Amino acid sequence: MSTAQALLTVRNVVQGLWRSAGLPNDVLHKYLRLTGDPDTALPSSFRLGVAAQASVALAGLSAAYVHFLNTGEMQHVTVDARHAALEFSESYYTINGTVPGGAWDDIAGIYATKDQTFVRIHTNFPHHRRGILSILQLSPNASRDAVAQELLKWNSKVFEDEAAQNGMCATAMRSFDEWKNHPQAQAIRDAPPVQLLKLNDTPKRKPLPVTNHEYKGPLTGVRVLDLTRIIAGPVCGRTLAAHGADNLWITSRNLPSLPVLDADMSRGKRTTQLDLKSGDDQNTLHKLVQSCDIFLQSYRPDGLEEMGFGPIELAKSRPGIVYAGLRAWGWEGPWQKRRGFDSLVQTALGFNADEAVAFAMTKGGKSHGILAPKPFPIQALDHSSGYLLAFGIAAAFSKIITEGGSWEVRVSLAGTGNWLRSLGRLGPTGFTNATPLPKKIYPLDPEIAELSMEVPIRIAKVALRTHEAAEELMSKDSPSIMTALKHSAILSKPSHILIEAPIGLNMDHPMWLPSAT
């Protein structure tokens, strides 16, 4: 397929989701520019480059449309396929000239099982690691070899179920044929990748005029409560922040941090921590909700509903809100409340099995039988889901301006997986024709350097909790500058506001900035 044909595919993909959200066709046709070759952007038999370029374009163009509804000014949006594909990585950044280390726990990953197939375990959080090791009756400091030996005593799907029953994270490798006949696959088969649900009727929102002096991006003046972790949710929040929203990223001081991911995901945000098991902190969150526009969350299913922060409750207490939720497996089916991560969903949905077969064919090896799973080169489901969720949020926000109401937006990793498979496959040539990914090094690879920017690291201006914390952060060895990829959706009206990265998860008071308008 030629580059022109590949770009036409991306435009058609964008058009399908754009129309499904009820957004006007003329905006799409007049103001979106696509460049590069998505089918050579990433090494995969699946069309990851199409997914990257399309999802980033949807998020950027919908944000620009919100700005048009507020100001009457529409912007052009340009997205390059390779730039978008590279932005689907979490580790093309540096802090003070240092490349981040790995984010994976030493026992996380793929293991052979008794039934001559494979299972993947996710143990990046300490409590998930402890839980998996407890099931295997191993000590907390067990080695990878010890885990491998124990998993050879288990059938893959039996271990998958045992992990789920204990609130842990593991999935058996399946072929696509196995997955499509699974009850969970059947339950979400017809669910769109982005669902917009009207929660109630409210008056239309008045436009927010923005002066050039106040302009931070097309979402200037929009307030986001970001209660997400890991990759997909934080990518969504970071995208909204990149487009000018005031994003207050709220995590819990009782949960472990993941510094390698948190640093990059913090760009453009303010960060604070609340303990939602505390009545006082619940009250603080309720107060923040009263002035927020978007409530973004990726808690375990029903976790926030149990505390009174579900979509129905917030639509009543804050009419005109957008409530955006992210799940692993969707809102229907027997797995709807299971925990999950990108790597696990890849394995369950048959992507890793299909990738292994296609890659083996490029090496002249067997193209059938049980091969070791081959993961995507990037967390494609996470990043696609994050950008699709940002698109859904902007689409819902535009509806509040044009027709009123409170809206819920739903995106799941499994739903995104269905969407990705619907884009078609490249087969083995997806590996052989792809441009190799740049190395994660410093000094930066020239391709990464050209697409990167300097991001000042923001020492807490408002609320360091202790004097000791302030001293530690302001010591001569504390971080001062980050390099990171620029956002790949380039808008014709640039913001002159400098993006900063707080790095830490508790750098601000739980309060809103003064309104820009």
Short mmCIF file of C-alpha atoms in Angstrom, two decimals:
data_model
loop_
_atom_site.label_atom_id
_atom_site.label_comp_id
_atom_site.label_asym_id
_atom_site.label_seq_id
_atom_site.Cartn_x
_atom_site.Cartn_y
_atom_site.Cartn_z
CA MET A 1 0.00 0.00 0.00
CA SER A 2 1.37 3.43 -0.94
CA THR A 3 1.87 6.25 1.54
CA ALA A 4 -1.06 8.12 0.01
CA GLN A 5 -3.32 5.10 0.43
CA ALA A 6 -2.18 4.62 4.03
CA LEU A 7 -2.94 8.26 4.84
CA LEU A 8 -6.34 7.91 3.20
CA THR A 9 -6.96 4.97 5.52
CA VAL A 10 -6.11 7.14 8.53
CA ARG A 11 -8.43 9.89 7.32
CA ASN A 12 -11.24 7.39 6.86
CA VAL A 13 -10.64 6.00 10.36
CA VAL A 14 -10.74 9.51 11.82
CA GLN A 15 -13.87 10.30 9.83
CA GLY A 16 -15.68 7.23 11.14
CA LEU A 17 -15.14 8.10 14.80
CA TRP A 18 -15.64 11.82 14.21
CA ARG A 19 -19.04 11.22 12.62
CA SER A 20 -20.03 8.69 15.28
CA ALA A 21 -19.54 11.43 17.87
CA GLY A 22 -21.89 13.71 15.94
CA LEU A 23 -19.21 16.28 15.06
CA PRO A 24 -19.41 18.34 11.84
CA ASN A 25 -17.77 16.94 8.70
CA ASP A 26 -16.61 20.29 7.37
CA VAL A 27 -14.22 20.72 10.30
CA LEU A 28 -12.59 17.38 9.55
CA HIS A 29 -12.22 18.03 5.83
CA LYS A 30 -10.96 21.59 6.08
CA TYR A 31 -8.69 21.63 9.10
CA LEU A 32 -6.90 18.25 9.46
CA ARG A 33 -3.56 17.61 7.74
CA LEU A 34 -1.86 14.22 7.90
CA THR A 35 1.76 13.56 6.92
CA GLY A 36 4.22 10.67 6.85
CA ASP A 37 3.65 6.95 6.29
CA PRO A 38 1.75 5.28 9.15
CA ASP A 39 2.43 1.78 7.82
CA THR A 40 6.21 2.11 8.25
CA ALA A 41 6.10 4.05 11.52
CA LEU A 42 6.29 1.06 13.91
CA PRO A 43 7.47 -2.56 13.51
CA SER A 44 4.34 -4.68 13.78
CA SER A 45 2.08 -6.86 11.69
CA PHE A 46 -0.80 -4.69 12.95
CA ARG A 47 -1.44 -1.12 11.84
CA LEU A 48 -0.12 0.54 14.96
CA GLY A 49 0.94 3.62 13.01
CA VAL A 50 -2.62 4.12 11.76
CA ALA A 51 -3.91 3.80 15.34
CA ALA A 52 -1.34 6.29 16.61
CA GLN A 53 -1.89 8.94 13.94
CA ALA A 54 -5.68 8.60 13.97
CA SER A 55 -6.10 8.73 17.75
CA VAL A 56 -3.76 11.71 18.17
CA ALA A 57 -5.51 13.52 15.30
CA LEU A 58 -8.93 12.93 16.86
CA ALA A 59 -7.80 14.31 20.21
CA GLY A 60 -6.19 17.38 18.66
CA LEU A 61 -8.95 18.23 16.20
CA SER A 62 -11.72 17.83 18.78
CA ALA A 63 -9.85 20.14 21.17
CA ALA A 64 -9.54 22.68 18.36
CA TYR A 65 -13.29 22.37 17.76
CA VAL A 66 -14.00 23.20 21.41
CA HIS A 67 -11.91 26.34 20.94
CA PHE A 68 -13.95 27.20 17.85
CA LEU A 69 -17.21 26.87 19.78
CA ASN A 70 -15.85 29.13 22.49
CA THR A 71 -14.24 31.78 20.32
CA GLY A 72 -15.33 31.38 16.68
CA GLU A 73 -11.70 30.74 15.71
CA MET A 74 -10.90 27.36 14.12
CA GLN A 75 -7.35 26.08 13.90
CA HIS A 76 -5.56 23.75 11.52
CA VAL A 77 -4.21 20.54 13.07
CA THR A 78 -1.24 18.64 11.61
CA VAL A 79 -0.19 15.16 12.75
CA ASP A 80 2.83 13.31 11.39
CA ALA A 81 2.61 9.52 11.53
CA ARG A 82 6.15 8.85 12.77
CA HIS A 83 5.98 11.59 15.41
CA ALA A 84 2.68 10.19 16.71
CA ALA A 85 4.11 6.67 16.75
CA LEU A 86 7.17 7.74 18.74
CA GLU A 87 4.92 9.54 21.21
CA PHE A 88 3.39 6.13 21.94
CA SER A 89 6.49 5.37 24.02
CA GLU A 90 6.88 6.35 27.69
CA SER A 91 10.66 6.58 27.75
CA TYR A 92 11.92 9.02 25.14
CA TYR A 93 12.69 11.56 27.83
CA THR A 94 15.67 12.50 29.98
CA ILE A 95 16.14 14.25 33.30
CA ASN A 96 19.39 16.18 33.67
CA GLY A 97 20.88 14.17 30.81
CA THR A 98 19.92 10.79 32.28
CA VAL A 99 17.76 8.27 30.42
CA PRO A 100 15.10 6.72 32.67
CA GLY A 101 15.49 3.14 33.81
CA GLY A 102 13.03 0.36 33.13
CA ALA A 103 9.54 0.45 34.61
CA TRP A 104 9.01 -3.31 34.69
CA ASP A 105 9.29 -5.42 37.84
CA ASP A 106 11.88 -8.18 37.55
CA ILE A 107 9.34 -11.03 37.62
CA ALA A 108 6.72 -9.41 35.37
CA GLY A 109 6.22 -10.93 31.96
CA ILE A 110 5.55 -14.13 30.05
CA TYR A 111 5.95 -17.68 31.37
CA ALA A 112 5.42 -21.15 29.98
CA THR A 113 2.70 -23.21 31.65
CA LYS A 114 1.84 -26.88 32.21
CA ASP A 115 -0.61 -27.01 29.29
CA GLN A 116 2.17 -26.08 26.84
CA THR A 117 1.10 -22.52 26.36
CA PHE A 118 1.87 -19.25 28.18
CA VAL A 119 0.61 -16.87 30.82
CA ARG A 120 1.55 -13.23 31.42
CA ILE A 121 1.74 -11.76 34.91
CA HIS A 122 1.78 -8.05 35.83
CA THR A 123 3.65 -7.27 39.04
CA ASN A 124 4.80 -3.65 38.69
CA PHE A 125 2.94 -2.63 41.84
CA PRO A 126 4.38 -4.16 45.05
CA HIS A 127 0.99 -5.47 46.24
CA HIS A 128 0.42 -7.18 42.89
CA ARG A 129 3.84 -8.81 43.13
CA ARG A 130 3.13 -10.02 46.66
CA GLY A 131 -0.24 -11.40 45.59
CA ILE A 132 1.14 -13.38 42.64
CA LEU A 133 3.97 -14.79 44.75
CA SER A 134 1.49 -15.73 47.46
CA ILE A 135 -0.59 -17.72 44.97
CA LEU A 136 2.59 -19.50 43.89
CA GLN A 137 3.57 -20.01 47.56
CA LEU A 138 6.89 -18.27 47.00
CA SER A 139 8.78 -15.86 49.22
CA PRO A 140 8.54 -12.09 48.57
CA ASN A 141 12.07 -12.00 47.13
CA ALA A 142 11.60 -15.01 44.84
CA SER A 143 13.59 -15.02 41.60
CA ARG A 144 12.26 -15.14 38.07
CA ASP A 145 13.54 -18.71 37.76
CA ALA A 146 11.57 -19.73 40.83
CA VAL A 147 8.40 -18.18 39.39
CA ALA A 148 9.00 -19.99 36.11
CA GLN A 149 9.33 -23.34 37.86
CA GLU A 150 6.11 -22.86 39.82
CA LEU A 151 4.07 -21.70 36.83
CA LEU A 152 5.02 -24.89 34.99
CA LYS A 153 2.78 -26.64 37.54
CA TRP A 154 -0.27 -24.59 36.49
CA ASN A 155 -2.53 -24.62 33.45
CA SER A 156 -2.64 -21.11 32.01
CA LYS A 157 -6.37 -20.43 32.31
CA VAL A 158 -6.57 -21.98 35.78
CA PHE A 159 -3.86 -19.59 36.98
CA GLU A 160 -5.60 -16.69 35.21
CA ASP A 161 -8.81 -17.41 37.13
CA GLU A 162 -6.99 -17.90 40.42
CA ALA A 163 -5.23 -14.56 40.00
CA ALA A 164 -8.51 -12.79 39.20
CA GLN A 165 -10.26 -14.31 42.21
CA ASN A 166 -7.49 -12.88 44.38
CA GLY A 167 -7.62 -9.43 42.77
CA MET A 168 -4.31 -9.99 40.97
CA CYS A 169 -3.32 -9.47 37.35
CA ALA A 170 -2.53 -12.33 34.97
CA THR A 171 -3.91 -13.53 31.63
CA ALA A 172 -3.45 -16.66 29.57
CA MET A 173 -2.22 -16.30 26.03
CA ARG A 174 -5.02 -16.87 23.54
CA SER A 175 -5.25 -17.00 19.80
CA PHE A 176 -7.69 -14.58 18.24
CA ASP A 177 -10.05 -17.47 17.48
CA GLU A 178 -10.02 -18.43 21.16
CA TRP A 179 -10.67 -14.86 22.24
CA LYS A 180 -13.49 -14.07 19.83
CA ASN A 181 -15.47 -17.03 21.22
CA HIS A 182 -14.82 -16.05 24.84
CA PRO A 183 -17.90 -14.73 26.74
CA GLN A 184 -16.13 -11.43 27.43
CA ALA A 185 -15.33 -10.92 23.75
CA GLN A 186 -18.94 -11.68 22.87
CA ALA A 187 -20.19 -9.18 25.46
CA ILE A 188 -18.18 -6.24 24.09
CA ARG A 189 -18.15 -7.22 20.42
CA ASP A 190 -20.49 -4.43 19.32
CA ALA A 191 -19.35 -1.74 21.77
CA PRO A 192 -17.84 1.29 19.98
CA PRO A 193 -14.27 2.24 20.93
CA VAL A 194 -15.54 5.57 22.33
CA GLN A 195 -18.97 5.70 23.96
CA LEU A 196 -20.74 8.99 24.70
CA LEU A 197 -23.71 8.67 27.06
CA LYS A 198 -25.95 11.56 28.05
CA LEU A 199 -26.52 11.46 31.81
CA ASN A 200 -29.11 14.23 32.19
CA ASP A 201 -30.47 17.40 30.65
CA THR A 202 -28.96 20.75 31.60
CA PRO A 203 -28.86 24.16 29.92
CA LYS A 204 -26.24 24.76 27.25
CA ARG A 205 -22.89 25.91 28.53
CA LYS A 206 -22.04 29.51 27.72
CA PRO A 207 -18.91 29.88 25.53
CA LEU A 208 -15.69 30.86 27.29
CA PRO A 209 -14.08 33.68 25.32
CA VAL A 210 -10.29 33.62 25.66
CA THR A 211 -7.98 36.53 24.96
CA ASN A 212 -4.61 36.01 23.29
CA HIS A 213 -2.92 36.94 26.55
CA GLU A 214 -4.76 34.18 28.41
CA TYR A 215 -4.43 31.56 25.68
CA LYS A 216 -2.72 28.34 26.80
CA GLY A 217 -4.24 26.13 24.13
CA PRO A 218 -7.66 25.27 22.73
CA LEU A 219 -8.85 23.99 26.13
CA THR A 220 -7.91 27.15 28.03
CA GLY A 221 -10.26 27.63 30.97
CA VAL A 222 -11.26 23.95 31.17
CA ARG A 223 -10.69 22.34 34.57
CA VAL A 224 -9.83 18.65 34.80
CA LEU A 225 -9.79 16.42 37.87
CA ASP A 226 -7.46 13.60 36.88
CA LEU A 227 -7.75 10.49 39.08
CA THR A 228 -5.74 8.07 36.95
CA ARG A 229 -2.63 5.90 37.17
CA ILE A 230 -0.15 4.04 34.96
CA ILE A 231 -0.37 4.98 31.24
CA ALA A 232 -3.73 5.27 29.42
CA GLY A 233 -5.47 7.59 31.89
CA PRO A 234 -2.41 9.80 32.51
CA VAL A 235 -1.82 10.05 28.74
CA CYS A 236 -5.37 11.34 28.38
CA GLY A 237 -4.83 13.88 31.16
CA ARG A 238 -1.45 14.94 29.75
CA THR A 239 -3.07 15.47 26.35
CA LEU A 240 -5.78 17.69 27.82
CA ALA A 241 -3.05 19.64 29.65
CA ALA A 242 -1.01 19.96 26.45
CA HIS A 243 -4.08 21.60 24.89
CA GLY A 244 -4.31 24.14 27.70
CA ALA A 245 -6.58 22.60 30.34
CA ASP A 246 -5.88 23.11 34.05
CA ASN A 247 -5.22 19.47 35.01
CA LEU A 248 -5.08 18.65 38.72
CA TRP A 249 -3.66 15.13 38.96
CA ILE A 250 -4.86 13.48 42.17
CA THR A 251 -3.23 10.31 43.46
CA SER A 252 -3.25 8.59 46.84
CA ARG A 253 -0.46 8.88 49.34
CA ASN A 254 -1.31 5.33 50.40
CA LEU A 255 -0.44 3.81 47.02
CA PRO A 256 3.04 3.27 45.58
CA SER A 257 4.39 5.60 42.94
CA LEU A 258 5.98 4.55 39.65
CA PRO A 259 8.60 7.31 39.20
CA VAL A 260 9.75 6.25 35.72
CA LEU A 261 6.21 6.66 34.38
CA ASP A 262 5.01 9.41 36.71
CA ALA A 263 7.76 11.84 35.70
CA ASP A 264 6.80 11.96 32.04
CA MET A 265 3.07 11.72 32.69
CA SER A 266 3.21 14.78 34.96
CA ARG A 267 4.06 17.21 32.17
CA GLY A 268 1.70 20.18 32.10
CA LYS A 269 -0.16 19.07 35.21
CA ARG A 270 -0.38 20.12 38.81
CA THR A 271 -0.20 17.27 41.32
CA THR A 272 -1.69 16.63 44.72
CA GLN A 273 -2.64 13.66 46.88
CA LEU A 274 -5.83 12.76 48.71
CA ASP A 275 -6.82 9.75 50.78
CA LEU A 276 -10.37 9.03 49.65
CA LYS A 277 -10.90 6.73 52.63
CA SER A 278 -10.68 9.88 54.75
CA GLY A 279 -13.86 11.89 55.25
CA ASP A 280 -11.94 15.17 55.15
CA ASP A 281 -10.27 14.32 51.84
CA GLN A 282 -13.57 13.13 50.38
CA ASN A 283 -15.02 16.53 51.29
CA THR A 284 -12.07 18.21 49.59
CA LEU A 285 -12.72 16.24 46.42
CA HIS A 286 -16.43 17.10 46.53
CA LYS A 287 -15.52 20.79 46.74
CA LEU A 288 -13.17 20.47 43.77
CA VAL A 289 -15.90 18.73 41.77
CA GLN A 290 -18.18 21.76 42.17
CA SER A 291 -15.87 23.83 39.98
CA CYS A 292 -14.52 21.19 37.61
CA ASP A 293 -15.54 20.60 34.00
CA ILE A 294 -14.09 17.13 33.46
CA PHE A 295 -13.80 14.27 35.94
CA LEU A 296 -11.33 11.72 34.57
CA GLN A 297 -10.82 8.42 36.40
CA SER A 298 -9.37 4.93 35.96
CA TYR A 299 -10.10 3.45 39.39
CA ARG A 300 -11.05 -0.20 39.65
CA PRO A 301 -14.64 -0.72 38.44
CA ASP A 302 -17.17 0.66 40.96
CA GLY A 303 -14.39 1.89 43.25
CA LEU A 304 -15.40 5.55 43.06
CA GLU A 305 -19.13 4.79 42.92
CA GLU A 306 -18.80 3.17 46.34
CA MET A 307 -17.52 6.51 47.68
CA GLY A 308 -20.19 8.63 45.99
CA PHE A 309 -18.12 9.73 42.98
CA GLY A 310 -19.86 7.79 40.22
CA PRO A 311 -21.16 9.39 37.01
CA ILE A 312 -24.81 9.56 38.12
CA GLU A 313 -23.90 11.18 41.46
CA LEU A 314 -21.59 13.77 39.94
CA ALA A 315 -24.02 14.64 37.14
CA LYS A 316 -26.53 15.53 39.85
CA SER A 317 -24.12 17.48 42.06
CA ARG A 318 -22.26 19.17 39.17
CA PRO A 319 -24.69 19.53 36.22
CA GLY A 320 -22.91 20.00 32.92
CA ILE A 321 -19.93 17.80 33.82
CA VAL A 322 -18.06 15.37 31.57
CA TYR A 323 -17.38 12.13 33.46
CA ALA A 324 -14.72 10.08 31.67
CA GLY A 325 -13.94 6.51 32.70
CA LEU A 326 -11.35 3.98 31.59
CA ARG A 327 -11.51 0.23 32.16
CA ALA A 328 -9.50 -2.75 31.02
CA TRP A 329 -12.26 -5.08 29.81
CA GLY A 330 -15.32 -2.89 29.20
CA TRP A 331 -18.66 -2.27 30.91
CA GLU A 332 -20.36 -5.58 30.04
CA GLY A 333 -19.56 -9.26 30.36
CA PRO A 334 -18.09 -11.58 33.01
CA TRP A 335 -14.73 -9.76 33.06
CA GLN A 336 -16.10 -6.23 33.30
CA LYS A 337 -14.82 -5.78 36.88
CA ARG A 338 -11.47 -7.50 36.43
CA ARG A 339 -8.28 -5.53 36.74
CA GLY A 340 -6.07 -5.37 33.70
CA PHE A 341 -3.24 -3.60 31.94
CA ASP A 342 -2.22 -3.11 28.31
CA SER A 343 0.18 -6.07 28.24
CA LEU A 344 -2.43 -8.41 29.70
CA VAL A 345 -5.13 -7.30 27.26
CA GLN A 346 -2.71 -7.74 24.33
CA THR A 347 -2.06 -11.31 25.46
CA ALA A 348 -5.71 -12.22 26.04
CA LEU A 349 -7.01 -10.75 22.76
CA GLY A 350 -4.65 -12.76 20.56
CA PHE A 351 -2.36 -9.94 19.48
CA ASN A 352 0.79 -11.48 20.95
CA ALA A 353 0.06 -14.85 19.35
CA ASP A 354 -0.57 -13.28 15.94
CA GLU A 355 2.53 -11.08 16.19
CA ALA A 356 4.65 -14.12 16.99
CA VAL A 357 3.46 -15.99 13.90
CA ALA A 358 4.01 -13.00 11.58
CA PHE A 359 7.46 -12.29 12.99
CA ALA A 360 8.50 -15.95 12.66
CA MET A 361 7.63 -15.77 8.98
CA THR A 362 10.10 -12.90 8.50
CA LYS A 363 12.83 -15.16 9.85
CA GLY A 364 11.94 -18.13 7.69
CA GLY A 365 10.65 -20.00 10.73
CA LYS A 366 7.45 -21.87 11.30
CA SER A 367 4.25 -19.89 10.91
CA HIS A 368 2.03 -22.23 12.89
CA GLY A 369 2.01 -24.06 16.21
CA ILE A 370 2.49 -22.51 19.63
CA LEU A 371 5.13 -19.80 19.55
CA ALA A 372 6.23 -17.66 22.47
CA PRO A 373 4.07 -14.51 22.63
CA LYS A 374 5.48 -11.43 20.92
CA PRO A 375 4.29 -8.15 22.45
CA PHE A 376 3.85 -4.93 20.55
CA PRO A 377 6.96 -2.69 20.51
CA ILE A 378 5.01 -0.08 22.47
CA GLN A 379 1.99 -0.06 24.80
CA ALA A 380 -0.32 0.56 21.86
CA LEU A 381 -3.60 -0.12 23.63
CA ASP A 382 -2.74 2.23 26.49
CA HIS A 383 -1.74 5.15 24.31
CA SER A 384 -4.52 4.70 21.77
CA SER A 385 -7.03 4.50 24.62
CA GLY A 386 -5.63 7.65 26.22
CA TYR A 387 -5.96 9.70 23.04
CA LEU A 388 -9.36 8.23 22.19
CA LEU A 389 -10.55 9.13 25.68
CA ALA A 390 -9.26 12.70 25.22
CA PHE A 391 -11.18 12.83 21.93
CA GLY A 392 -14.34 11.57 23.62
CA ILE A 393 -13.99 14.15 26.38
CA ALA A 394 -13.61 17.04 23.92
CA ALA A 395 -16.51 15.71 21.83
CA ALA A 396 -18.72 15.51 24.94
CA PHE A 397 -17.62 18.98 26.06
CA SER A 398 -18.59 20.38 22.65
CA LYS A 399 -22.03 18.81 23.06
CA ILE A 400 -22.47 20.58 26.39
CA ILE A 401 -21.90 23.86 24.52
CA THR A 402 -24.15 23.03 21.56
CA GLU A 403 -26.98 21.08 23.21
CA GLY A 404 -26.40 20.99 26.97
CA GLY A 405 -26.49 18.03 29.33
CA SER A 406 -24.03 16.10 31.46
CA TRP A 407 -22.11 13.38 29.64
CA GLU A 408 -20.25 10.17 30.38
CA VAL A 409 -17.39 8.98 28.16
CA ARG A 410 -16.30 5.35 28.21
CA VAL A 411 -13.17 3.78 26.75
CA SER A 412 -11.70 0.36 27.52
CA LEU A 413 -8.41 -1.26 26.57
CA ALA A 414 -10.27 -4.28 25.20
CA GLY A 415 -12.58 -2.04 23.16
CA THR A 416 -9.53 -0.26 21.76
CA GLY A 417 -8.11 -3.68 20.95
CA ASN A 418 -11.21 -4.50 18.91
CA TRP A 419 -10.84 -1.16 17.10
CA LEU A 420 -7.14 -1.80 16.41
CA ARG A 421 -7.88 -5.21 14.90
CA SER A 422 -10.59 -3.64 12.72
CA LEU A 423 -7.92 -1.47 11.08
CA GLY A 424 -6.52 -4.52 9.29
CA ARG A 425 -3.06 -6.07 9.24
CA LEU A 426 0.16 -5.58 7.34
CA GLY A 427 1.42 -9.10 7.93
CA PRO A 428 5.16 -9.89 8.01
CA THR A 429 5.99 -6.84 5.86
CA GLY A 430 4.94 -4.70 8.81
CA PHE A 431 8.21 -5.79 10.41
CA THR A 432 10.48 -5.77 7.40
CA ASN A 433 9.37 -2.40 5.97
CA ALA A 434 9.22 -0.48 9.25
CA THR A 435 11.67 2.24 10.19
CA PRO A 436 13.62 0.99 13.23
CA LEU A 437 12.83 2.66 16.53
CA PRO A 438 15.51 5.08 17.78
CA LYS A 439 17.65 4.05 20.72
CA LYS A 440 16.87 5.52 24.11
CA ILE A 441 20.20 7.19 24.73
CA TYR A 442 21.81 10.46 25.78
CA PRO A 443 22.93 12.50 23.91
CA LEU A 444 19.61 12.00 22.20
CA ASP A 445 19.26 10.11 18.95
CA PRO A 446 19.07 12.78 16.19
CA GLU A 447 15.48 11.85 15.28
CA ILE A 448 14.38 12.15 18.91
CA ALA A 449 16.37 15.36 19.40
CA GLU A 450 14.60 17.01 16.46
CA LEU A 451 11.18 16.20 17.92
CA SER A 452 12.03 17.03 21.56
CA MET A 453 11.72 20.12 23.71
CA GLU A 454 13.15 21.23 27.02
CA VAL A 455 10.68 21.04 29.90
CA PRO A 456 11.57 22.93 33.09
CA ILE A 457 11.02 20.85 36.20
CA ARG A 458 8.78 22.77 38.53
CA ILE A 459 9.91 22.80 42.14
CA ALA A 460 6.82 23.08 44.32
CA LYS A 461 5.74 26.70 44.30
CA VAL A 462 2.75 26.24 46.54
CA ALA A 463 2.68 23.26 48.80
CA LEU A 464 5.59 21.14 49.84
CA ARG A 465 4.31 19.22 52.81
CA THR A 466 7.47 19.41 54.91
CA HIS A 467 10.58 21.52 55.23
CA GLU A 468 12.68 18.39 54.67
CA ALA A 469 10.92 17.73 51.38
CA ALA A 470 11.67 21.27 50.24
CA GLU A 471 15.32 20.92 51.16
CA GLU A 472 15.59 17.62 49.30
CA LEU A 473 13.98 18.94 46.12
CA MET A 474 15.98 22.15 46.11
CA SER A 475 19.33 20.51 46.77
CA LYS A 476 22.05 20.96 44.19
CA ASP A 477 21.44 17.43 42.92
CA SER A 478 17.71 17.87 42.40
CA PRO A 479 16.34 17.66 38.83
CA SER A 480 16.25 20.92 36.92
CA ILE A 481 15.52 20.14 33.27
CA MET A 482 13.74 17.43 31.31
CA THR A 483 13.83 16.76 27.59
CA ALA A 484 10.68 15.17 26.20
CA LEU A 485 8.90 14.70 22.89
CA LYS A 486 6.72 17.57 21.76
CA HIS A 487 3.07 16.71 21.36
CA SER A 488 2.54 15.34 17.86
CA ALA A 489 -0.73 17.21 17.23
CA ILE A 490 0.55 20.57 15.97
CA LEU A 491 -2.03 23.37 16.06
CA SER A 492 -1.79 26.48 13.91
CA LYS A 493 -2.18 28.78 16.91
CA PRO A 494 0.68 27.92 19.26
CA SER A 495 0.58 28.57 22.96
CA HIS A 496 3.22 30.85 24.43
CA ILE A 497 2.82 29.30 27.90
CA LEU A 498 5.81 27.22 28.94
CA ILE A 499 4.94 23.62 29.82
CA GLU A 500 6.50 22.47 33.08
CA ALA A 501 6.77 19.08 34.80
CA PRO A 502 6.27 18.84 38.56
CA ILE A 503 7.82 15.32 38.60
CA GLY A 504 6.54 14.62 42.12
CA LEU A 505 2.98 13.48 42.85
CA ASN A 506 2.28 15.86 45.74
CA MET A 507 3.54 19.25 44.64
CA ASP A 508 0.44 21.42 44.92
CA HIS A 509 -2.46 22.26 47.18
CA PRO A 510 -5.75 20.58 46.21
CA MET A 511 -7.25 23.75 44.75
CA TRP A 512 -7.97 25.34 41.40
CA LEU A 513 -5.92 28.04 39.76
CA PRO A 514 -7.73 31.38 39.33
CA SER A 515 -10.02 31.27 36.31
CA ALA A 516 -8.45 32.53 33.09
CA THR A 517 -11.65 34.25 32.07
#
